mmCIF file of C-alpha atoms in Angstrom:
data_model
loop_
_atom_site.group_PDB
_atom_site.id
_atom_site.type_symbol
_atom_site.label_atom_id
_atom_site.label_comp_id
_atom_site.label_asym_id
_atom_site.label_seq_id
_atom_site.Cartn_x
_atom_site.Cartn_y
_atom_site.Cartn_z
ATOM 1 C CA UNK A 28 0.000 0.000 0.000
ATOM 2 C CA UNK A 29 1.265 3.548 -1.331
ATOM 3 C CA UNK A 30 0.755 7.005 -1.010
ATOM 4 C CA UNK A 31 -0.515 8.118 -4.321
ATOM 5 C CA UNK A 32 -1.786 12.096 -5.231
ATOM 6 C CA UNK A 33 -4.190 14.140 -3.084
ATOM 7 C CA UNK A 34 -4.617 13.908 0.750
ATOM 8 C CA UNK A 35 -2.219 10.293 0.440
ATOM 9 C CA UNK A 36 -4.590 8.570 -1.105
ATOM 10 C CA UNK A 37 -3.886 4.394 -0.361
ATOM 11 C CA UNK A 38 -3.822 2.600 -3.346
ATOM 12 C CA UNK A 39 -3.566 -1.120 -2.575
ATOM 13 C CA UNK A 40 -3.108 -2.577 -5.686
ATOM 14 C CA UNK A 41 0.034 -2.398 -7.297
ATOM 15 C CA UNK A 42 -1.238 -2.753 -10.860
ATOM 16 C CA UNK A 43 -3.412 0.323 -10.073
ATOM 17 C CA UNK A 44 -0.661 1.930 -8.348
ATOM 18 C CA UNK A 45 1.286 1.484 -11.414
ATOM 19 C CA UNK A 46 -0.614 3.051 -14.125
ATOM 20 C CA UNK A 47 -1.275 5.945 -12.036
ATOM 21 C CA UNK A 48 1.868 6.813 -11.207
ATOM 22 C CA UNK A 49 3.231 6.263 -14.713
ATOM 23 C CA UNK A 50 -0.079 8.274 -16.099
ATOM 24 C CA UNK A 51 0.580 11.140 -13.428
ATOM 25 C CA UNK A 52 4.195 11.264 -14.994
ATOM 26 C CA UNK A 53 3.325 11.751 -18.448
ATOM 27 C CA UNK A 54 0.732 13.930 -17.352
ATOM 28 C CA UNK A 55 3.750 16.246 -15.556
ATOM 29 C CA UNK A 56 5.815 15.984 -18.803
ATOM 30 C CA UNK A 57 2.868 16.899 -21.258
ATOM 31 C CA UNK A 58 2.265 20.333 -18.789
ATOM 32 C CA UNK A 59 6.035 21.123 -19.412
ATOM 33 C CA UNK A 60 5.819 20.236 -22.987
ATOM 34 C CA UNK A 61 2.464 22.203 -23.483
ATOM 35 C CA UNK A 62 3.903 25.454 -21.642
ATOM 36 C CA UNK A 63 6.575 25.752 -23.928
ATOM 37 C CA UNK A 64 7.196 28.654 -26.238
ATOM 38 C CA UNK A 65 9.421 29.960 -29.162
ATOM 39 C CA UNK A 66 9.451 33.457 -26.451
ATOM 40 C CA UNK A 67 11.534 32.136 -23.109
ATOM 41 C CA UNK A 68 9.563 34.889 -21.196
ATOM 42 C CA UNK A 69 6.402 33.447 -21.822
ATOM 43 C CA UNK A 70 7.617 29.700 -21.153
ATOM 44 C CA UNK A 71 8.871 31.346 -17.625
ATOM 45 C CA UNK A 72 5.525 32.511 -17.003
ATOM 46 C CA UNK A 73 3.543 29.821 -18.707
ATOM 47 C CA UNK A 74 5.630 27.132 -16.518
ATOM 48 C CA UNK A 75 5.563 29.191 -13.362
ATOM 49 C CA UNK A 76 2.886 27.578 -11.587
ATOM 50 C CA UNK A 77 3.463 24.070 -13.227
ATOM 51 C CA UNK A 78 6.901 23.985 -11.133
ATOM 52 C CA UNK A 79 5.332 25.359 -7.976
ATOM 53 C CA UNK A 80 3.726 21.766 -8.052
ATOM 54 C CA UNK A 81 -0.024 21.323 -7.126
ATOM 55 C CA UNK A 82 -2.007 18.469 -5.664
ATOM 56 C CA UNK A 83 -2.768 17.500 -9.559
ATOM 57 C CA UNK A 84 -6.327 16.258 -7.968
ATOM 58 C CA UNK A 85 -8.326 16.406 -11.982
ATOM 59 C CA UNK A 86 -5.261 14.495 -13.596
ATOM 60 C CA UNK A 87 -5.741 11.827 -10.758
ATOM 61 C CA UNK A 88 -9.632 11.579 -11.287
ATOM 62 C CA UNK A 89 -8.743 11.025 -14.913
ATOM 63 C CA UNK A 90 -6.203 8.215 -14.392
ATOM 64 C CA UNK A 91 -8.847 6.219 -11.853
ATOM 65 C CA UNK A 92 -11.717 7.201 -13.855
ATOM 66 C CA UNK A 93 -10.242 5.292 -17.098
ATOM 67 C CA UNK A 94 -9.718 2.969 -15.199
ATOM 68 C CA UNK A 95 -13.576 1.510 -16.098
ATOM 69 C CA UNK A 96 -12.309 1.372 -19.772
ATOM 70 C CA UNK A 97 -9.457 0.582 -21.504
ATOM 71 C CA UNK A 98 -7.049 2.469 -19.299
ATOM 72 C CA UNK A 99 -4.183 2.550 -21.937
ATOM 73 C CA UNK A 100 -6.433 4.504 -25.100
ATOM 74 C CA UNK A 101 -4.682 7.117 -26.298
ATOM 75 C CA UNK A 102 -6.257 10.131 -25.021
ATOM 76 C CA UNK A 103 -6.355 9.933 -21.872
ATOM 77 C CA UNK A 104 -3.047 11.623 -20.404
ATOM 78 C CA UNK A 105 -3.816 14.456 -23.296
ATOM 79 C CA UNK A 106 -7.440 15.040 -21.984
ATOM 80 C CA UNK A 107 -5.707 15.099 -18.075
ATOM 81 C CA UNK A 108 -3.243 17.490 -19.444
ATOM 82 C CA UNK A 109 -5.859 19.864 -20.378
ATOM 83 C CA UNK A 110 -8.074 19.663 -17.773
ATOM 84 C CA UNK A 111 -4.867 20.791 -15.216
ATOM 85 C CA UNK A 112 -4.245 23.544 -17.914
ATOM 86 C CA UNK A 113 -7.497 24.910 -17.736
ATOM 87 C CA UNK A 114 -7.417 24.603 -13.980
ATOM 88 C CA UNK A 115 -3.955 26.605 -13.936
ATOM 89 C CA UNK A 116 -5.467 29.325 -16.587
ATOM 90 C CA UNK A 117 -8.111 30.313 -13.597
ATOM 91 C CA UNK A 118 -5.359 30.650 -10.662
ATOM 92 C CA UNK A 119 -3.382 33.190 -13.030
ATOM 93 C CA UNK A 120 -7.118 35.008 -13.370
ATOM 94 C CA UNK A 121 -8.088 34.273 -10.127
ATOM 95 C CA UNK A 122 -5.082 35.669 -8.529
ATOM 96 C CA UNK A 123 -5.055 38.822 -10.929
ATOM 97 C CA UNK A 124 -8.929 39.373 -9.613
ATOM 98 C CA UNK A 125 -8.151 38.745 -5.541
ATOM 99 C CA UNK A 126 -4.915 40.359 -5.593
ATOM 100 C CA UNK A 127 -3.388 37.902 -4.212
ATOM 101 C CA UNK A 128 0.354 37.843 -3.535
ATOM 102 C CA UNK A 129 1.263 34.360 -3.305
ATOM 103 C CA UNK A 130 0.134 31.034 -5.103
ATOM 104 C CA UNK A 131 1.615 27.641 -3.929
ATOM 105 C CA UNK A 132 4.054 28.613 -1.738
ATOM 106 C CA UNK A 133 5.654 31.230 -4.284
ATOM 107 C CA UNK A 134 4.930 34.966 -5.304
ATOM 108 C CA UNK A 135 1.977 34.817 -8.112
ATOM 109 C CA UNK A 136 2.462 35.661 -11.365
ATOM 110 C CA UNK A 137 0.403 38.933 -10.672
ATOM 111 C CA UNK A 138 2.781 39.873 -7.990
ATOM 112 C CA UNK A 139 6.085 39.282 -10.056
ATOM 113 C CA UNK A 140 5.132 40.316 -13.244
ATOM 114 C CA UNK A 141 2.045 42.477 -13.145
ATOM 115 C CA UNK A 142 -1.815 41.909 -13.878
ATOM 116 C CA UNK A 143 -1.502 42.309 -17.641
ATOM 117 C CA UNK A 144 1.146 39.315 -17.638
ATOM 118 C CA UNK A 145 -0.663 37.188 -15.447
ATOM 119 C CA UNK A 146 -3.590 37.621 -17.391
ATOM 120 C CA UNK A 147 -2.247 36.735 -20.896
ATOM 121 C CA UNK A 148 -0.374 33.781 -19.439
ATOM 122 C CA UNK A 149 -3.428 32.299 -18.564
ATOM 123 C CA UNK A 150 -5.144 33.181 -22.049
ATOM 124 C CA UNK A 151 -2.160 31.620 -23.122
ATOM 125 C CA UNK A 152 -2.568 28.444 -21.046
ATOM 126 C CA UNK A 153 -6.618 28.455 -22.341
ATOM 127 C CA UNK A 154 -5.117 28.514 -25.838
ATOM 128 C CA UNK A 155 -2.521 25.564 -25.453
ATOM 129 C CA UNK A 156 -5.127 23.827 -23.965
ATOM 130 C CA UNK A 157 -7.724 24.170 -27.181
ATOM 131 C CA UNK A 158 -4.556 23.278 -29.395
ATOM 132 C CA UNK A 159 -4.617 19.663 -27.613
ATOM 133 C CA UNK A 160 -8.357 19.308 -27.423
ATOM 134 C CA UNK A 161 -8.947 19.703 -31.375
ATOM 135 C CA UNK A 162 -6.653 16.060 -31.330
ATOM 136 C CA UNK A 163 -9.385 14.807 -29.512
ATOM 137 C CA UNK A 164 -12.331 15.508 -31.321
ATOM 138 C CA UNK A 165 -15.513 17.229 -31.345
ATOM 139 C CA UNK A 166 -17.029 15.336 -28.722
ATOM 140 C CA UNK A 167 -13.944 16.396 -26.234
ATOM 141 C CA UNK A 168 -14.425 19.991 -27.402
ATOM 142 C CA UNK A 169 -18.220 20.288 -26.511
ATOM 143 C CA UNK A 170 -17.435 18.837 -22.895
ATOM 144 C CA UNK A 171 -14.754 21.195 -22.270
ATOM 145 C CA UNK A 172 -16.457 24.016 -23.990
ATOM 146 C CA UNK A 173 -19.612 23.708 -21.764
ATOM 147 C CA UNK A 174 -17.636 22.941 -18.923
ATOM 148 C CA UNK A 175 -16.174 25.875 -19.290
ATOM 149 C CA UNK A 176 -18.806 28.217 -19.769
ATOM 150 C CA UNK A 177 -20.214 26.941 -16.521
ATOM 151 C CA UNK A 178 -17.015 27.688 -14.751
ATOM 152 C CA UNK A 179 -16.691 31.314 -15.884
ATOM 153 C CA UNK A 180 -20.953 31.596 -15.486
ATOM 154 C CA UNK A 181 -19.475 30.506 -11.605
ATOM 155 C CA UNK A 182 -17.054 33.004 -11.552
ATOM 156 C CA UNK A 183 -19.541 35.671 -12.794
ATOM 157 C CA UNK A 184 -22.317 34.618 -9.877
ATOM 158 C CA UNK A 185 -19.707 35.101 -7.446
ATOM 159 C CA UNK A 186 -18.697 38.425 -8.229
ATOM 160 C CA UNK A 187 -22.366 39.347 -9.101
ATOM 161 C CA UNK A 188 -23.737 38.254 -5.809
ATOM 162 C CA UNK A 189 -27.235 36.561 -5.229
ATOM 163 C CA UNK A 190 -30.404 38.356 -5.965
ATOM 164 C CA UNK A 191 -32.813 39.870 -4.010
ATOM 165 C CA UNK A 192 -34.757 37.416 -2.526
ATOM 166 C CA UNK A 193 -32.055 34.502 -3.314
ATOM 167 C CA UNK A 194 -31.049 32.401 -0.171
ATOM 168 C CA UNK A 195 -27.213 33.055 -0.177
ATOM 169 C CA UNK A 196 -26.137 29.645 0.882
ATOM 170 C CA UNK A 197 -27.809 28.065 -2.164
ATOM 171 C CA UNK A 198 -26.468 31.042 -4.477
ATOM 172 C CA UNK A 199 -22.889 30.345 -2.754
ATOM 173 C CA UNK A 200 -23.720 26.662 -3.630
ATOM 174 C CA UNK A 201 -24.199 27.098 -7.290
ATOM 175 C CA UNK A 202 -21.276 29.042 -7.454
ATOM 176 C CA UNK A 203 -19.286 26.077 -6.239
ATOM 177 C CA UNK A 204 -20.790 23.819 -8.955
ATOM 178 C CA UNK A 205 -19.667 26.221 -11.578
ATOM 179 C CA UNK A 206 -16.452 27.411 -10.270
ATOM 180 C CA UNK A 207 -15.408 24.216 -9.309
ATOM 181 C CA UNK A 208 -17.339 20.512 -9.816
ATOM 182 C CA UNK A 209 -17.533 21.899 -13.713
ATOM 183 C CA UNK A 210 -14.207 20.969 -13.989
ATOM 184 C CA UNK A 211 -13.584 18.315 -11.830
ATOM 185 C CA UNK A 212 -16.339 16.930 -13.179
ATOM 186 C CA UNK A 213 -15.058 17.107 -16.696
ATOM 187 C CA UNK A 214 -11.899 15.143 -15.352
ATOM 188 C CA UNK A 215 -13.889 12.063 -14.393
ATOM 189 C CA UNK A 216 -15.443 12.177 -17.742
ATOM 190 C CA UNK A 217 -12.717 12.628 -19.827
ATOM 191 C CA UNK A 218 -11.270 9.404 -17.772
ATOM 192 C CA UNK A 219 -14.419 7.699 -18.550
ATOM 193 C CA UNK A 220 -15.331 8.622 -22.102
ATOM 194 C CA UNK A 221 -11.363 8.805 -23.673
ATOM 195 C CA UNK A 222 -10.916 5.089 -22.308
ATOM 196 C CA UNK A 223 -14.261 3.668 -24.348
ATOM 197 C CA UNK A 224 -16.169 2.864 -20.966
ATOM 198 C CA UNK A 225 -19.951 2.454 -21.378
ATOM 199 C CA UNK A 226 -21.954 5.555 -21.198
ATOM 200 C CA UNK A 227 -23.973 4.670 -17.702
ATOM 201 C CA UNK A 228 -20.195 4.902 -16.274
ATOM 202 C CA UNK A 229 -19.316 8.035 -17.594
ATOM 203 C CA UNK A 230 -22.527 9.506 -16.012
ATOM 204 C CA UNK A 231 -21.989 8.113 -13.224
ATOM 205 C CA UNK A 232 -18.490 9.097 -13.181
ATOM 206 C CA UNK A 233 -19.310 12.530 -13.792
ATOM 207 C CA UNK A 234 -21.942 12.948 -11.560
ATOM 208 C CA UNK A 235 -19.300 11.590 -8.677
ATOM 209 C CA UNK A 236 -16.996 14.395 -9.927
ATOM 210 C CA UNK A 237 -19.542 17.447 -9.627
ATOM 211 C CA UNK A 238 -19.991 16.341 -6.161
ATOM 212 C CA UNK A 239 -16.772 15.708 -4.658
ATOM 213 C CA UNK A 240 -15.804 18.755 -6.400
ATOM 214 C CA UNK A 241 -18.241 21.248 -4.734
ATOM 215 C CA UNK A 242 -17.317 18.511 -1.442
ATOM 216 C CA UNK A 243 -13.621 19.433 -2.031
ATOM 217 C CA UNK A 244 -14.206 23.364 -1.816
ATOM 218 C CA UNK A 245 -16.641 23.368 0.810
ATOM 219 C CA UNK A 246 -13.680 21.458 3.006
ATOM 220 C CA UNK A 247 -11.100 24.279 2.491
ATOM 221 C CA UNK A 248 -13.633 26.688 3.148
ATOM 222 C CA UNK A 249 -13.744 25.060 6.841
ATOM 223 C CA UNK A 250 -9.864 24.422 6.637
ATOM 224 C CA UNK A 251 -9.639 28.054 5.912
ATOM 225 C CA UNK A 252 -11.230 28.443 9.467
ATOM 226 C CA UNK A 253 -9.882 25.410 11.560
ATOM 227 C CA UNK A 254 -6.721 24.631 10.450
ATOM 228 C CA UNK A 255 -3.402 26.405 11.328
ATOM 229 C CA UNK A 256 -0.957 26.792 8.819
ATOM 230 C CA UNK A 257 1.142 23.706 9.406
ATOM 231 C CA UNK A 258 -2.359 21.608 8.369
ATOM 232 C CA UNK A 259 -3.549 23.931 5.365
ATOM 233 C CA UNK A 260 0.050 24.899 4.210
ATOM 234 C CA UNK A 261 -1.379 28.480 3.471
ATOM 235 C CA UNK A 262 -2.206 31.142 6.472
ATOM 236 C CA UNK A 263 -5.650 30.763 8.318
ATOM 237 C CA UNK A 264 -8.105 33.126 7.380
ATOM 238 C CA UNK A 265 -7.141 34.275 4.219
ATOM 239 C CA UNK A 266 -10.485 34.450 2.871
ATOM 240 C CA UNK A 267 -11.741 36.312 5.861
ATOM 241 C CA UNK A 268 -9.356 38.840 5.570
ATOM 242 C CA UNK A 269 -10.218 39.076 2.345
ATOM 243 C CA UNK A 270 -13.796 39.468 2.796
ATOM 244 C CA UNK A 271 -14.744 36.266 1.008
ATOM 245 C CA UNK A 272 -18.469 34.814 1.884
ATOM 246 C CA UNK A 273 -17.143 31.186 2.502
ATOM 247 C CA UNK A 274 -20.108 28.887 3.635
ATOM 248 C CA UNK A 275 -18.975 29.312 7.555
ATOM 249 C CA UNK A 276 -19.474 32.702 7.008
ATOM 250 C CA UNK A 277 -22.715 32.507 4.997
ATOM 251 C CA UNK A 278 -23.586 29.945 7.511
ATOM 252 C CA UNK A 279 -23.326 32.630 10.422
ATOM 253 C CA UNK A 280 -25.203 35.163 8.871
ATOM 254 C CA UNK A 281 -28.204 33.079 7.801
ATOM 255 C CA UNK A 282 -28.110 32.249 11.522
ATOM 256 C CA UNK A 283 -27.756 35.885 12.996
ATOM 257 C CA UNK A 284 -31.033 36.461 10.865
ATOM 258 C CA UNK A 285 -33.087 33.607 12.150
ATOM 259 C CA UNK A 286 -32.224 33.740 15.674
ATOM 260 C CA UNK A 287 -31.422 37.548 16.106
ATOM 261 C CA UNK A 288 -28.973 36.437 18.823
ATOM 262 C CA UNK A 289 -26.928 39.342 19.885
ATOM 263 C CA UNK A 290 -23.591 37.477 19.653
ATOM 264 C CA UNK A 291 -23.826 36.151 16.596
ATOM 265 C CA UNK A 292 -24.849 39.694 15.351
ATOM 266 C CA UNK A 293 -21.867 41.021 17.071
ATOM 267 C CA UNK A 294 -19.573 38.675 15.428
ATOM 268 C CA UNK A 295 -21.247 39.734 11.790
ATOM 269 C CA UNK A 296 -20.127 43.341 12.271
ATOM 270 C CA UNK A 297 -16.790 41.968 13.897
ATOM 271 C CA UNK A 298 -16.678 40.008 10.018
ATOM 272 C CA UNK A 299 -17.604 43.271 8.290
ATOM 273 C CA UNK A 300 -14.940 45.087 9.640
ATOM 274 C CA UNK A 301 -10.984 46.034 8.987
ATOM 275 C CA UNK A 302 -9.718 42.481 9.277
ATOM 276 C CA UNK A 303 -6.539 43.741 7.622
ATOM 277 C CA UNK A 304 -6.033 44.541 11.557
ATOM 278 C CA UNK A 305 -4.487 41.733 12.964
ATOM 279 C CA UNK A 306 -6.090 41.803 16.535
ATOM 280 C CA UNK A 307 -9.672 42.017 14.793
ATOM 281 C CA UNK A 308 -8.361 39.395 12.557
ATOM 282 C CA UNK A 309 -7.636 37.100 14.946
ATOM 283 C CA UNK A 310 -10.429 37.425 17.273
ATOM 284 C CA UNK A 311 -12.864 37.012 14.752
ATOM 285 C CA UNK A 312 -10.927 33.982 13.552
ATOM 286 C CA UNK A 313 -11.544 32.578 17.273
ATOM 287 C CA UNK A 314 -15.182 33.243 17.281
ATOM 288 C CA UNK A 315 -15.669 30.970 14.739
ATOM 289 C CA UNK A 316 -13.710 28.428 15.493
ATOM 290 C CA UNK A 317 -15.987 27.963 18.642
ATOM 291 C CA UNK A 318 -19.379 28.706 16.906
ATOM 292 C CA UNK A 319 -22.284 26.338 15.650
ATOM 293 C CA UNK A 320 -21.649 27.925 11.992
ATOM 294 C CA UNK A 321 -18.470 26.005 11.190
ATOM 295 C CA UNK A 322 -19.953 22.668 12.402
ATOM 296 C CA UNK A 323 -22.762 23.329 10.526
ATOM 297 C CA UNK A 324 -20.445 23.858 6.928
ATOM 298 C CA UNK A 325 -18.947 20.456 8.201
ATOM 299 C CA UNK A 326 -21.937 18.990 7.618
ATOM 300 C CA UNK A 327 -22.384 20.406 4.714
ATOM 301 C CA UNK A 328 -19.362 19.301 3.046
ATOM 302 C CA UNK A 329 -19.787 15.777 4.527
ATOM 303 C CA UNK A 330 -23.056 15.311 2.857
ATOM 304 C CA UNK A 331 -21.733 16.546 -0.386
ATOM 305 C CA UNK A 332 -18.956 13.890 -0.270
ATOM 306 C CA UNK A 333 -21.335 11.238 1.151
ATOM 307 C CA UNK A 334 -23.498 12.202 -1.906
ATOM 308 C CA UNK A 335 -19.936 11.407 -4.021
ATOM 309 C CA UNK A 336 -19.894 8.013 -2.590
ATOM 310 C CA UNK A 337 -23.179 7.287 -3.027
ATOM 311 C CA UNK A 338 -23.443 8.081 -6.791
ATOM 312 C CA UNK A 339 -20.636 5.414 -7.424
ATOM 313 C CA UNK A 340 -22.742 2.858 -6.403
ATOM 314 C CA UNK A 341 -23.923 1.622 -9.580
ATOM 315 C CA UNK A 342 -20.320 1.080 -10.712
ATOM 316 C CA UNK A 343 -18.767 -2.737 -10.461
ATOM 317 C CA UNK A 344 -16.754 -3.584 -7.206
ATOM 318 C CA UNK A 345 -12.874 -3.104 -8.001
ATOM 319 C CA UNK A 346 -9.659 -1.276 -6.866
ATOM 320 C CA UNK A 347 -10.649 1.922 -9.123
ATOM 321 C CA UNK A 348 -13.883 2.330 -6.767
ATOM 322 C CA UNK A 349 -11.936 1.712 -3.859
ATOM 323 C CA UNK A 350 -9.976 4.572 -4.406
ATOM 324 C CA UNK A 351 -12.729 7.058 -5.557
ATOM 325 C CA UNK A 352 -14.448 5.990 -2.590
ATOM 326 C CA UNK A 353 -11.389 6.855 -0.245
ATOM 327 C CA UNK A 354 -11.305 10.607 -1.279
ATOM 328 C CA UNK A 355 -14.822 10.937 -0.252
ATOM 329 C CA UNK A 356 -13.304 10.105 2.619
ATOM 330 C CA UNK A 357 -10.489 11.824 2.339
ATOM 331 C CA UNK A 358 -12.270 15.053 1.786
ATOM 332 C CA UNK A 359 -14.271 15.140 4.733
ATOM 333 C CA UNK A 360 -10.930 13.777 7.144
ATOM 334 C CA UNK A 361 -9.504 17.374 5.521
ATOM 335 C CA UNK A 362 -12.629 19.407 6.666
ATOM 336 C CA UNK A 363 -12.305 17.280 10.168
#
């Protein structure tokens, strides 16, 4: 039994163990090979976040996800390659858009080259991306094309805001499904449908993916919370500071409206304050560790990733179900 991508997942087979590791190789030395240019600024830029490493979570749903099919086809490390390009093209936007300074452990492209670069390296990225999916045929351009007009629709919710009238939580929730289980998503299927496996899998596959991706963002939405920074790797909080509506958050507000309970009131205008002060920052920080509102987005994200594990069940009983199943697990062990 080995360690294999995200969160250590256990892989028990060795067969298994083999042809992920060997796919999450080639996947590694197609990102290099696809972030190359004729300009060595742009390959600098373009490879920046590829070398800062990543939990390459889509490639690994596409290596156990063609694992239903013929696990060997030809398409499959391609369609994992662009599925992690895409998802790299969003951090450089993403980053640009939050101002943030640093990106897997290192100073974002934003911060060391400007806004302007950091957004044309990711248009770049987008573009190298296309390039590979036109090998891989219409079908594999639809997916990714509607996948990824639901992941910028996502993006576009979120900055929007809900409506008047709209519960939050489920506005915050839809977001998630664009902004994130579109493309995860997209990964199981690509697994699924570039390895030949029968279409009830790759719905099922996909379905799995939507879930555990929304499951996966709700749980560093609590990490962002709970953990310290030797669990998260990345400073507690951020996204308060930042004035992010995570689902704690969200969570605290719907319940300062229902109950009208003068602490959790207090604790919203403690939220809606300067958090760039450290002292508010870190009081606030404390509240909700110890509040009902980050138990409750627990429970959230376990139901999401029980919902995961439940969708699989149609699938036959072998070591590729095994290990979906573990990072439903997984998932929720990371939200605690």
């Amino acid at each position: 039994m080995t360690d294999v991508g995200p969160f250590g997942l256990s892989v028990r087979d060795q067969a298994l163990e083999a042809d992920v590791q060997a796919g999450l190789v080639a996947v590694e030395e197609g990102l290099l090979e696809a972030t190359k240019s004729e300009v060595p600024f742009i390959t600098e830029a373009a490879q920046h976040l590829v070398r800062a490493g990543g939990k390459r979570f889509r490639p690994l749903l596409v290596m156990l996800s063609a694992q239903f099919g013929d696990r060997y086809a030809p398409g499959i490390v391609p369609s994992a390659v662009v599925v992690e390009l895409t998802h790299l093209a969003t951090l450089y936007h993403d980053d640009v858009m939050d101002e943030a300074a640093v990106r897997r452990g290192v100073a974002s492209a934003n911060t060391r080259w400007g806004n302007s670069v950091a957004v044309l390296t990711g248009d770049f990225l987008f573009a190298r991306a296309s390039h590979i999916l036109a090998d891989l045929g219409p079908e594999a351009v639809r997916v990714q094309a509607e996948a990824f007009e639901r992941l910028v629709t996502g993006q576009i919710l979120e900055t929007a805001g809900p409506q008047d009238g709209r519960d939050p939580v489920e506005h915050y929730l839809d977001v998630l499904g664009g902004k994130t289980g579109s493309l995860v998503a997209v990964s199981c299927r690509f697994g699924a449908m570039m390895s030949g496996a029968d279409e009830t899998v790759v719905h099922v596959l996909t379905q799995y993916g939507e879930r555990l991706g929304v499951a996966f963002q709700l749980a560093d939405d609590v990490l962002d919370i709970a953990s310290d920074s030797h669990e998260s790797g990345k400073t507690p909080g951020t996204d308060l500071r930042e004035g992010i509506p995570t689902l704690p958050v969200l969570r605290l507000r719907e319940r300062a409206a229902r109950l009208g309970r003068a602490e959790d009131i207090a604790l919203c205008e403690l939220l809606d304050s300067d958090l760039a002060d450290d002292e508010r920052h870190a009081e606030a920080l404390r509240l909700l560790r110890a509040h009902p509102a980050l138990e409750q987005a627990r429970q959230d994200t376990v139901r999401y990733a029980q919902d995961a594990r439940s969708s699989l069940a149609p699938l036959p009983e072998c070591t590729a179900k095994t290990a979906l199943l573990e990072l439903c697990d997984a998932v929720v062990h990371r939200a605690g």
